[in-house]
Amino acid sequence: PLTNLSFPLDPTRYYLLGQLEYYLSAQNLVSDIFLRKRMDSRGWIPISLLASFNRVRQLTLDPQLVRDVLELSQVVEIRDDCVRMGGREWAQFVLPDAPVSAVE
């Protein structure tokens, strides 16, 4: 994981955090058109989409655990049931035809 935590995580949460932060990293998004096509105009992606990915499902089938782990991250933002890269870096990955964001 990119996030430095001041407490230990169990292996499932540790690997899950690393995987989720990777999906939302510039390193991944530069070539991940599948994920970019699912971003809205403000870079938000449904947490449920990330929870459906095979590598995530190998670690957990619990979408609430996915959300809980994302809340530990220092490099993403969460609002409602959506997540995006932190800061303003997400803007460079939004595609021109992205749907208008419904996230406040």
CSV table of C-alpha atoms in Angstrom, one decimal:
chain,number,residue,atom,x,y,z
A,1,PRO,CA,0.0,0.0,0.0
A,2,LEU,CA,1.0,3.6,-0.5
A,3,THR,CA,-0.6,4.6,2.8
A,4,ASN,CA,1.6,4.5,5.9
A,5,LEU,CA,-0.5,3.3,8.8
A,6,SER,CA,0.5,3.7,12.4
A,7,PHE,CA,-1.1,0.3,13.2
A,8,PRO,CA,-0.8,-3.2,11.7
A,9,LEU,CA,-3.4,-4.6,9.4
A,10,ASP,CA,-4.3,-8.3,8.9
A,11,PRO,CA,-3.0,-9.8,5.7
A,12,THR,CA,-6.4,-9.5,3.9
A,13,ARG,CA,-6.8,-5.8,4.6
A,14,TYR,CA,-3.1,-5.1,3.9
A,15,TYR,CA,-3.3,-6.7,0.4
A,16,LEU,CA,-6.7,-5.3,-0.3
A,17,LEU,CA,-5.5,-1.7,0.5
A,18,GLY,CA,-2.5,-2.2,-1.8
A,19,GLN,CA,-4.6,-3.5,-4.6
A,20,LEU,CA,-7.3,-0.8,-4.3
A,21,GLU,CA,-4.7,2.0,-4.2
A,22,TYR,CA,-3.0,0.5,-7.2
A,23,TYR,CA,-6.3,0.6,-9.2
A,24,LEU,CA,-6.7,4.3,-8.4
A,25,SER,CA,-3.0,5.2,-9.0
A,26,ALA,CA,-1.7,7.3,-11.9
A,27,GLN,CA,0.6,4.3,-12.8
A,28,ASN,CA,-2.5,2.2,-13.4
A,29,LEU,CA,-5.0,4.8,-14.8
A,30,VAL,CA,-2.6,5.9,-17.5
A,31,SER,CA,-3.4,2.7,-19.4
A,32,ASP,CA,-6.6,1.4,-17.7
A,33,ILE,CA,-9.2,2.5,-20.2
A,34,PHE,CA,-11.8,0.1,-18.7
A,35,LEU,CA,-11.7,2.0,-15.4
A,36,ARG,CA,-11.4,5.4,-17.0
A,37,LYS,CA,-14.6,4.7,-19.0
A,38,ARG,CA,-16.4,4.2,-15.8
A,39,MET,CA,-15.3,7.5,-14.2
A,40,ASP,CA,-17.8,10.3,-14.1
A,41,SER,CA,-16.9,13.9,-15.0
A,42,ARG,CA,-15.3,14.5,-11.5
A,43,GLY,CA,-13.3,11.2,-11.5
A,44,TRP,CA,-15.7,9.3,-9.2
A,45,ILE,CA,-15.9,5.5,-9.6
A,46,PRO,CA,-18.5,3.3,-7.8
A,47,ILE,CA,-16.9,1.4,-4.9
A,48,SER,CA,-19.1,-1.6,-6.0
A,49,LEU,CA,-17.2,-1.7,-9.3
A,50,LEU,CA,-13.9,-2.0,-7.6
A,51,ALA,CA,-15.4,-4.6,-5.2
A,52,SER,CA,-16.4,-6.7,-8.3
A,53,PHE,CA,-12.9,-7.0,-9.7
A,54,ASN,CA,-11.5,-10.5,-9.6
A,55,ARG,CA,-8.4,-9.7,-7.6
A,56,VAL,CA,-10.5,-7.9,-5.0
A,57,ARG,CA,-13.0,-10.8,-4.9
A,58,GLN,CA,-10.1,-13.2,-4.3
A,59,LEU,CA,-9.5,-11.3,-1.1
A,60,THR,CA,-13.1,-10.6,0.0
A,61,LEU,CA,-16.7,-10.9,-1.1
A,62,ASP,CA,-17.7,-8.2,1.4
A,63,PRO,CA,-18.3,-4.8,-0.3
A,64,GLN,CA,-18.4,-3.2,3.2
A,65,LEU,CA,-14.9,-4.4,3.9
A,66,VAL,CA,-13.8,-2.9,0.6
A,67,ARG,CA,-15.2,0.5,1.6
A,68,ASP,CA,-13.7,0.2,5.1
A,69,VAL,CA,-10.3,-0.5,3.7
A,70,LEU,CA,-10.6,2.4,1.3
A,71,GLU,CA,-11.4,4.7,4.2
A,72,LEU,CA,-7.9,3.8,5.6
A,73,SER,CA,-6.2,5.1,2.5
A,74,GLN,CA,-4.5,8.5,2.6
A,75,VAL,CA,-4.3,8.7,-1.3
A,76,VAL,CA,-8.0,8.4,-2.2
A,77,GLU,CA,-11.2,10.3,-1.5
A,78,ILE,CA,-14.6,8.7,-0.7
A,79,ARG,CA,-17.9,10.3,-1.0
A,80,ASP,CA,-21.3,8.5,-0.8
A,81,ASP,CA,-20.6,5.1,-2.5
A,82,CYS,CA,-17.9,6.4,-4.8
A,83,VAL,CA,-14.1,6.8,-4.7
A,84,ARG,CA,-11.5,8.7,-6.7
A,85,MET,CA,-7.8,9.6,-6.6
A,86,GLY,CA,-7.0,12.2,-4.0
A,87,GLY,CA,-6.0,15.7,-4.9
A,88,ARG,CA,-6.7,17.1,-8.4
A,89,GLU,CA,-4.7,14.4,-10.2
A,90,TRP,CA,-7.9,12.6,-11.2
A,91,ALA,CA,-8.8,15.3,-13.6
A,92,GLN,CA,-6.2,14.2,-16.2
A,93,PHE,CA,-7.8,10.8,-16.4
A,94,VAL,CA,-11.4,11.8,-17.0
A,95,LEU,CA,-12.4,11.0,-20.6
A,96,PRO,CA,-14.1,13.8,-22.6
A,97,ASP,CA,-17.4,11.9,-22.9
A,98,ALA,CA,-17.6,11.0,-19.1
A,99,PRO,CA,-21.1,11.3,-17.7
A,100,VAL,CA,-21.9,14.3,-15.5
A,101,SER,CA,-21.1,13.6,-11.9
A,102,ALA,CA,-24.0,13.1,-9.5
A,103,VAL,CA,-21.6,13.1,-6.5
A,104,GLU,CA,-21.8,16.4,-4.5
